[in-house]
Short mmCIF file of N, CA and C in Angstrom, two decimals:
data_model
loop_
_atom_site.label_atom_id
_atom_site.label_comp_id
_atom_site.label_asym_id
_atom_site.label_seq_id
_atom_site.Cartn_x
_atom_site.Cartn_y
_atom_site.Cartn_z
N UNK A 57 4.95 117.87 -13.26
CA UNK A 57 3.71 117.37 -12.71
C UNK A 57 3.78 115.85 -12.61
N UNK A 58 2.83 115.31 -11.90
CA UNK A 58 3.01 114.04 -11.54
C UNK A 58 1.67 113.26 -12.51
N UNK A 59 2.07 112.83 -13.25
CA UNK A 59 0.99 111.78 -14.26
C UNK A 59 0.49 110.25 -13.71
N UNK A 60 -0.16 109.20 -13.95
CA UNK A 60 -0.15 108.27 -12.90
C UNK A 60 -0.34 106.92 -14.38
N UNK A 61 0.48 106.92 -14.63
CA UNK A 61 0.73 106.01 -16.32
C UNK A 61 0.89 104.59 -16.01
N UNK A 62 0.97 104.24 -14.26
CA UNK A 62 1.04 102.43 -14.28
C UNK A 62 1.21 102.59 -13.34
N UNK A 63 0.75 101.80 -12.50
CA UNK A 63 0.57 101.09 -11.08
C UNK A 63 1.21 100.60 -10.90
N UNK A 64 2.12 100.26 -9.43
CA UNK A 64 3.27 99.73 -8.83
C UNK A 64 2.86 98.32 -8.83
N UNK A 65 3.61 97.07 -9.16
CA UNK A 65 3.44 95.90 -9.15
C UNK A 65 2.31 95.15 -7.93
N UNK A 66 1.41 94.31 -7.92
CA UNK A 66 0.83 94.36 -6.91
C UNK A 66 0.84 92.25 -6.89
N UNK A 67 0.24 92.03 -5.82
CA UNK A 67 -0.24 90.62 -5.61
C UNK A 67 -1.03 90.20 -6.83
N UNK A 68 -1.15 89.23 -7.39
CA UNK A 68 -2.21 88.80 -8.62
C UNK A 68 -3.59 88.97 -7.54
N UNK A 69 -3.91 88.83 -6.43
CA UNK A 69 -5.02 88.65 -5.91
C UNK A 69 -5.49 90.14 -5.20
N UNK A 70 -4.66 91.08 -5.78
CA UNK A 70 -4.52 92.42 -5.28
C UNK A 70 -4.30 93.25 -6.71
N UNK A 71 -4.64 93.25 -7.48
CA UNK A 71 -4.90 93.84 -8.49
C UNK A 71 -5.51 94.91 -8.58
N UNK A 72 -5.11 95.86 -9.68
CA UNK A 72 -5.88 97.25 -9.51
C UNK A 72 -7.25 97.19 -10.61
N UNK A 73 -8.30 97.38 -10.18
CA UNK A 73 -10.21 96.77 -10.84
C UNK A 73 -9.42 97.86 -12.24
N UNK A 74 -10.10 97.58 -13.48
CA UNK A 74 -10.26 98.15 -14.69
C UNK A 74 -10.38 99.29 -14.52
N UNK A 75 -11.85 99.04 -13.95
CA UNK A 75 -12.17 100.72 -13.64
C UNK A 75 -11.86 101.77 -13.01
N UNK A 76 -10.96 101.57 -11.81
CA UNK A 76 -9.90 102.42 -11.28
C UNK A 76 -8.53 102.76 -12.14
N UNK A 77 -8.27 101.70 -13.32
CA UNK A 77 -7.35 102.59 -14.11
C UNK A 77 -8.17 103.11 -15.18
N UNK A 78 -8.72 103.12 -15.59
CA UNK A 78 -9.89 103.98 -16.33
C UNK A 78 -10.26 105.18 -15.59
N UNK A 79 -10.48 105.05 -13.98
CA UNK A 79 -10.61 106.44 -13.68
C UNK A 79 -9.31 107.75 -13.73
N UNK A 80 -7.90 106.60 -13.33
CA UNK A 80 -6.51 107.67 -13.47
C UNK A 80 -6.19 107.83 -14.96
N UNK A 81 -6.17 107.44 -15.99
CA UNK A 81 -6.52 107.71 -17.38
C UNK A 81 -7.35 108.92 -17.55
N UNK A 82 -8.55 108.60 -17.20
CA UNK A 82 -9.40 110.04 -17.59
C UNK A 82 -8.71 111.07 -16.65
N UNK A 83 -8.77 110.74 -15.27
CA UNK A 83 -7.77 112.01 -14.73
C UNK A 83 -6.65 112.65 -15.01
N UNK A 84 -5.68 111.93 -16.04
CA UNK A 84 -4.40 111.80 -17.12
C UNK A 84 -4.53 113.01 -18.16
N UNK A 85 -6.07 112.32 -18.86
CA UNK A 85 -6.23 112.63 -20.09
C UNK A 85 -6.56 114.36 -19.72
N UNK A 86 -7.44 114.81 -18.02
CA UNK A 86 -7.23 116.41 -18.45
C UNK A 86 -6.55 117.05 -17.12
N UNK A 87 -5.12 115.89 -16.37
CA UNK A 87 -4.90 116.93 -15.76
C UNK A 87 -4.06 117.99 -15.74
N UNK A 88 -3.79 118.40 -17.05
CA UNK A 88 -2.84 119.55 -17.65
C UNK A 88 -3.91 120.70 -17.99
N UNK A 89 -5.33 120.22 -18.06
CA UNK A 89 -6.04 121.58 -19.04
C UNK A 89 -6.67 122.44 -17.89
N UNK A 90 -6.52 123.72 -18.17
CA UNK A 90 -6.83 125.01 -17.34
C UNK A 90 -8.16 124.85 -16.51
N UNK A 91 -7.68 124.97 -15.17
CA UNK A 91 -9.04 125.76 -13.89
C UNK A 91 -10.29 126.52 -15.02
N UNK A 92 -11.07 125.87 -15.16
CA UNK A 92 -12.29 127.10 -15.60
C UNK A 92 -13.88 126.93 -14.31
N UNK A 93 -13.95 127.81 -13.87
CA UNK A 93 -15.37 127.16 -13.03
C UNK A 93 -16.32 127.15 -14.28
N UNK A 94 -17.22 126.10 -13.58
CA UNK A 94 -18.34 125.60 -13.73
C UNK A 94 -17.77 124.47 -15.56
N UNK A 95 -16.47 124.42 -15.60
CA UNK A 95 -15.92 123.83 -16.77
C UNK A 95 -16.62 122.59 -16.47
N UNK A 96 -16.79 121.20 -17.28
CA UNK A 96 -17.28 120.57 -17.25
C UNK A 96 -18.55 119.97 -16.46
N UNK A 97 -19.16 121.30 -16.63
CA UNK A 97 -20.46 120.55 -16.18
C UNK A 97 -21.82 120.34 -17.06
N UNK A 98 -22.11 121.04 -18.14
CA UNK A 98 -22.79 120.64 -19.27
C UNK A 98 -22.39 120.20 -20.05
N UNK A 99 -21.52 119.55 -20.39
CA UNK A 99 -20.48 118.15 -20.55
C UNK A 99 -19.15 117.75 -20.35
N UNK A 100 -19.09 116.63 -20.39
CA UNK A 100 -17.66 116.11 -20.50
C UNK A 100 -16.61 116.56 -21.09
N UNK A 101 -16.81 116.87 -21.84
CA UNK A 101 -16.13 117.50 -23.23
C UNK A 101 -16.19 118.83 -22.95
N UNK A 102 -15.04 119.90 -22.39
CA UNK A 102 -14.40 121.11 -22.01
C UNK A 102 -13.49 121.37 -22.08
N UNK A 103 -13.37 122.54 -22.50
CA UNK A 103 -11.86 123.18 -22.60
C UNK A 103 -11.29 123.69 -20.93
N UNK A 104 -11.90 123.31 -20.13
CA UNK A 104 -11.47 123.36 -18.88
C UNK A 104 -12.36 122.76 -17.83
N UNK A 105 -11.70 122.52 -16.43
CA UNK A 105 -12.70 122.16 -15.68
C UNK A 105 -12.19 122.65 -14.35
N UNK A 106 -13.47 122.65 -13.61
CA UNK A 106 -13.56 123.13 -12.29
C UNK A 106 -13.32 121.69 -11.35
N UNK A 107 -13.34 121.98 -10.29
CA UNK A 107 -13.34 120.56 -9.48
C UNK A 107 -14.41 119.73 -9.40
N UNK A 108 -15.45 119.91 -9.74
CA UNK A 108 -16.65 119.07 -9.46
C UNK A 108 -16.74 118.22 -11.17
N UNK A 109 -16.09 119.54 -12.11
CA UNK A 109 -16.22 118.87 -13.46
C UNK A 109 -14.96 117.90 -13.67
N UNK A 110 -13.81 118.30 -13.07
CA UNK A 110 -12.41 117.22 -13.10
C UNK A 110 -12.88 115.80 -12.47
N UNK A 111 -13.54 115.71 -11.43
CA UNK A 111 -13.61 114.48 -10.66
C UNK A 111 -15.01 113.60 -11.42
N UNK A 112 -15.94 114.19 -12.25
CA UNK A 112 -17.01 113.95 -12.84
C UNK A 112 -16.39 113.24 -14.17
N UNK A 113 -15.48 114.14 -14.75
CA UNK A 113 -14.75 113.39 -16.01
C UNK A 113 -14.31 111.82 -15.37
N UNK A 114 -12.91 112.35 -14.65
CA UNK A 114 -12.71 111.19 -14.29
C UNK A 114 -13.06 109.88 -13.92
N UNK A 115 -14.05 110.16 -13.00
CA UNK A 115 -15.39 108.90 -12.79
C UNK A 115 -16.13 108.30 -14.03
N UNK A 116 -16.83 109.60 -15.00
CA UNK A 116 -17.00 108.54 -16.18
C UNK A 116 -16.26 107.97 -16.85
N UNK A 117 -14.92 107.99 -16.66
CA UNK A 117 -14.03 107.64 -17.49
C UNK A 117 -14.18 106.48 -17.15
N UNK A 118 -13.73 106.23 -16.52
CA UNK A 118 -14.09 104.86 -15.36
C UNK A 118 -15.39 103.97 -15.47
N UNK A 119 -16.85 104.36 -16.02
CA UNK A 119 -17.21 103.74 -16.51
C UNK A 119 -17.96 104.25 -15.25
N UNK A 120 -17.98 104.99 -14.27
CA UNK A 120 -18.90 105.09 -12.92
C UNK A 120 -19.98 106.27 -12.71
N UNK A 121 -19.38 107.52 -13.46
CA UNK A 121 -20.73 108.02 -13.58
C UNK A 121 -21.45 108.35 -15.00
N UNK A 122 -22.30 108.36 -15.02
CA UNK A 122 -22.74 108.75 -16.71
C UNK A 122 -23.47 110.10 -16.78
N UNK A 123 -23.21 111.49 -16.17
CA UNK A 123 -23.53 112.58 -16.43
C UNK A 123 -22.30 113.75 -14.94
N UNK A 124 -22.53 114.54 -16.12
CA UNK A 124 -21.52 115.53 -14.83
C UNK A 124 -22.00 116.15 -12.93
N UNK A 125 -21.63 115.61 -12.28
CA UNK A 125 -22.23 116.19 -11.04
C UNK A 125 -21.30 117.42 -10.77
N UNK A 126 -22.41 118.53 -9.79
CA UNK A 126 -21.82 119.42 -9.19
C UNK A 126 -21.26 119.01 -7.65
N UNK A 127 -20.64 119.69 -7.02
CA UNK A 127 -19.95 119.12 -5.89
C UNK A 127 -21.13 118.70 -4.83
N UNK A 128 -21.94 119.50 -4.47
CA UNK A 128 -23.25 119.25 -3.65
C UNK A 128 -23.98 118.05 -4.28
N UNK A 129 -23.92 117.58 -5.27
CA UNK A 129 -24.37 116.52 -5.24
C UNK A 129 -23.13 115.03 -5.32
N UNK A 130 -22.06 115.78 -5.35
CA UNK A 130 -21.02 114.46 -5.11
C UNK A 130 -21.00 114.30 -4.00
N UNK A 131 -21.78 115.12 -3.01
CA UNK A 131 -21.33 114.62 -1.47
C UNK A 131 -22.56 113.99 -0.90
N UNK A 132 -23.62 113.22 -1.79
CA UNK A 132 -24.59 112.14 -1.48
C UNK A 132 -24.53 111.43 -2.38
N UNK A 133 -23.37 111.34 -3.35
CA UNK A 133 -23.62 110.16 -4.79
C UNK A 133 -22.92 109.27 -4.18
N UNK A 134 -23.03 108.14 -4.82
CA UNK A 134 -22.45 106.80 -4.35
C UNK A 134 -23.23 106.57 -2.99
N UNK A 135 -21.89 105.62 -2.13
CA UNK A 135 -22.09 105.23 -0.79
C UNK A 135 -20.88 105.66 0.10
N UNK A 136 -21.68 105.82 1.23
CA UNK A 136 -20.87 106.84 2.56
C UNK A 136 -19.40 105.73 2.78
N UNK A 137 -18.69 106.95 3.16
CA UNK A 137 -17.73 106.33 3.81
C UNK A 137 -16.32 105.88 2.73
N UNK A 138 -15.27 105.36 3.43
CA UNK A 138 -14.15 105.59 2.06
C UNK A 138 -14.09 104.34 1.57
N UNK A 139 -13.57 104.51 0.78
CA UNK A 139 -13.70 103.10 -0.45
C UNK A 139 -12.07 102.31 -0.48
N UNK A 140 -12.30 101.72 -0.82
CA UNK A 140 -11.29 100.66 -1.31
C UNK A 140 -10.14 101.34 -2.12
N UNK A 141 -10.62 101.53 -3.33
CA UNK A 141 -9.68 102.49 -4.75
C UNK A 141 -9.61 103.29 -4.57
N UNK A 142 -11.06 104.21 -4.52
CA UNK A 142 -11.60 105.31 -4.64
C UNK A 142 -12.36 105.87 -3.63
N UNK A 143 -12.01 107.40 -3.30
CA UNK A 143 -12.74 108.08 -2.10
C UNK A 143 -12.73 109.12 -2.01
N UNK A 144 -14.20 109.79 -2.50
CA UNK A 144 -14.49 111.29 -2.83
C UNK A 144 -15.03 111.89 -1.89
N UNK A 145 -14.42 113.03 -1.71
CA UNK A 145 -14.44 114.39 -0.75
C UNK A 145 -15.42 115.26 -1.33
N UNK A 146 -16.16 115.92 -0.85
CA UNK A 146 -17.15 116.61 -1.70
C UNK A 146 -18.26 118.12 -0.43
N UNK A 147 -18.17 118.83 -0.49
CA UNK A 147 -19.52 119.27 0.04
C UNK A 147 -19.96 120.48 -0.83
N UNK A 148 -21.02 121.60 -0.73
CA UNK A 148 -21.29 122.29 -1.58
C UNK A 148 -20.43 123.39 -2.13
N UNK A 149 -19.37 123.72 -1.88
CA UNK A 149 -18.28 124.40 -2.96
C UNK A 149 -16.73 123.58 -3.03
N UNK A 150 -16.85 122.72 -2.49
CA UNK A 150 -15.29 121.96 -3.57
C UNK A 150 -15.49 120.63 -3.28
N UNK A 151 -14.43 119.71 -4.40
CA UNK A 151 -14.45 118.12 -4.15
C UNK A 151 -13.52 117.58 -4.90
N UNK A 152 -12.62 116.94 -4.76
CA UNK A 152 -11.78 115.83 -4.90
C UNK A 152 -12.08 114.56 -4.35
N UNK A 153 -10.86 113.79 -4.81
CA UNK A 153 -11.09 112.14 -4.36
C UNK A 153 -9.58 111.82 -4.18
N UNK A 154 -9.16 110.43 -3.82
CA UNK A 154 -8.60 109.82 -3.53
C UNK A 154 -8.52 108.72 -4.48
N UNK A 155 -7.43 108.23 -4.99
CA UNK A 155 -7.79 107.30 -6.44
C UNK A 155 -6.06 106.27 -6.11
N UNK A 156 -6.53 105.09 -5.23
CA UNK A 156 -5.19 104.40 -5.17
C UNK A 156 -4.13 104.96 -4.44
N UNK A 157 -4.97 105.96 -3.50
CA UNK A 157 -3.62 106.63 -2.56
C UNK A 157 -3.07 107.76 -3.31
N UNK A 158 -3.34 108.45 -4.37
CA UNK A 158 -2.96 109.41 -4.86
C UNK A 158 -4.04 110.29 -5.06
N UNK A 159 -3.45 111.72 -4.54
CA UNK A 159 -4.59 112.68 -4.76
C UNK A 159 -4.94 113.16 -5.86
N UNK A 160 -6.60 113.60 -5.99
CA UNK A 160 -6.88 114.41 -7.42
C UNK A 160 -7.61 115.34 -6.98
N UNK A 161 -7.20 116.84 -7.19
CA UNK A 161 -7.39 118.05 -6.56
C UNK A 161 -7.42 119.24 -7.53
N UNK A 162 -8.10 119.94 -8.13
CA UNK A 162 -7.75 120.83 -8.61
C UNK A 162 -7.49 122.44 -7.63
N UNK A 163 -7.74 122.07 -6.05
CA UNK A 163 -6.99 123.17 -5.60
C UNK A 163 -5.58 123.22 -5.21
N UNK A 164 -5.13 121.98 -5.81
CA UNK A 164 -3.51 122.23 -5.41
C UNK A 164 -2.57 122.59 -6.79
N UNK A 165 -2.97 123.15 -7.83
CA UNK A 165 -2.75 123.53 -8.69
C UNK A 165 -1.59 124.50 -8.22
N UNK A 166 -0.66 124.50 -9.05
CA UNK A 166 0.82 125.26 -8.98
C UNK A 166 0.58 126.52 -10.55
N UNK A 167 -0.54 127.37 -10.44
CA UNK A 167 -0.34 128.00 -11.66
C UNK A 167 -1.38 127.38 -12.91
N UNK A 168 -1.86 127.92 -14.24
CA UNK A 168 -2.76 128.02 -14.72
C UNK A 168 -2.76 126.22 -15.20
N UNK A 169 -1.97 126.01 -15.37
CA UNK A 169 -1.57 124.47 -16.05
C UNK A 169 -1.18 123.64 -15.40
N UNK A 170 -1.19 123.67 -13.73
CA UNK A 170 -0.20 122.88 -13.24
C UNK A 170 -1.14 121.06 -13.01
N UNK A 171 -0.63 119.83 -12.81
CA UNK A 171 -1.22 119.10 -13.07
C UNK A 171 -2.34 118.94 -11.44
N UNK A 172 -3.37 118.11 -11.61
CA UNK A 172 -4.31 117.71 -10.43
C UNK A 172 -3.99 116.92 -9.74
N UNK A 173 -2.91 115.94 -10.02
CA UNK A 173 -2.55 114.83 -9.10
C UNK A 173 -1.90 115.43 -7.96
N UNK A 174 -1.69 115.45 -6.63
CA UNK A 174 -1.03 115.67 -5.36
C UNK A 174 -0.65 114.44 -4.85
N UNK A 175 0.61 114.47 -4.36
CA UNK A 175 1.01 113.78 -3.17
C UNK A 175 0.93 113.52 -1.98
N UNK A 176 0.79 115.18 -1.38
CA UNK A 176 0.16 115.42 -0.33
C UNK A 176 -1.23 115.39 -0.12
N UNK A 177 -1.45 114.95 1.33
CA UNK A 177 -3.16 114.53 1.70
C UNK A 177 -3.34 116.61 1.85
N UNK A 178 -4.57 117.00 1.26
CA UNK A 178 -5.24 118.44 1.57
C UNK A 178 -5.99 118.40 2.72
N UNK A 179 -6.61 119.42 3.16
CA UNK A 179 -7.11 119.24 4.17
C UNK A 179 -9.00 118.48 4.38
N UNK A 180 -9.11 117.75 5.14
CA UNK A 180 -9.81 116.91 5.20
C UNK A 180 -11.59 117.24 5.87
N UNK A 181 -11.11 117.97 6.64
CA UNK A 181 -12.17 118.72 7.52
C UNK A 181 -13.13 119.12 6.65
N UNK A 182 -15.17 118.96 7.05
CA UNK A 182 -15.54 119.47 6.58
C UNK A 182 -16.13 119.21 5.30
N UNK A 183 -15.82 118.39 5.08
CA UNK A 183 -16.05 117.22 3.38
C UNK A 183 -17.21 115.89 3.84
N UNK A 184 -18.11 115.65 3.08
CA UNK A 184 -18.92 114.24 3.43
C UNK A 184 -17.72 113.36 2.50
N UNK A 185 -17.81 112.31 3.04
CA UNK A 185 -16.97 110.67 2.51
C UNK A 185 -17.40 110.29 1.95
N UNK A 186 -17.63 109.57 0.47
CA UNK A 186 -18.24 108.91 -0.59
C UNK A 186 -17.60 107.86 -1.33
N UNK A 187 -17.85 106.76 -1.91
CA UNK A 187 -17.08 106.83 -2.95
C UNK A 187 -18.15 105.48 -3.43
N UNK A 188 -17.64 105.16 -5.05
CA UNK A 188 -18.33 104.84 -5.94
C UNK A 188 -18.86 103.45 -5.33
N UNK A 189 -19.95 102.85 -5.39
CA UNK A 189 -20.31 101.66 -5.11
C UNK A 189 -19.51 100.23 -5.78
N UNK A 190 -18.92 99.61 -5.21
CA UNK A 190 -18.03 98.13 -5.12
C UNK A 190 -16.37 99.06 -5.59
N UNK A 191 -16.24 100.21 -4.94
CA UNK A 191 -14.75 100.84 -5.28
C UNK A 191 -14.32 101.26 -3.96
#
């Protein structure tokens, strides 16, 4: 699986914000633990998560959201349109984001454990554009 443990060298004036490595950290910290629906959504703290609860961790990790959203409401949180760092896909049954050009998906899962990060872009169609305000 692909882990995301340090960022490729960048410009000093091109730096990656805190809180975007705070968000691939929390995405780190569960993207080995098992698909469960509706997993993290009455808290953070799960022995599994669904996609709306994987991308919810991750964001608070980050310091950006402070309670778990379901996907229908990740696809009016924040502000429209794609972001800078960060850029969440969302409508009422699935949602991922975009975090520094690397994907976080829990439908591209390879098997019960496989990790959330992707390489490949999923398909795009069909998703509202979001992402966290000044990200």
């Amino acid at each position: 699986h692909r882990d995301l443990h340090s960022f490729p060298t960048r410009r000093s004036s091109d730096l990656v914000p805190e809180a975007v490595q705070r968000v691939v950290a929390g995405g780190n910290a569960i993207t080995d633990f098992p698909y469960i629906w509706g997993g993290g959504h009455a808290s953070f703290i799960a022995s599994g998560y669904d996609c709306s609860g994987s991308v919810s961790y991750a964001l608070a990790a980050g310091g950006l959201l402070g309670a778990p959203l379901v996907s229908g409401e990740l696809a009016t949180w924040g502000e429209p349109g794609p972001g800078r760092w960060i850029t969440i896909y969302a409508n009422a049954g699935h949602t991922f984001m975009n975090v520094d050009g690397i994907w976080f998906d829990t439908a591209g899962r390879s098997g019960p454990y496989a990790s959330r990060w992707l390489v490949s872009t999923p398909p795009l169609a069909g998703y509202a554009v979001r992402h966290p305000p000044g990200m």
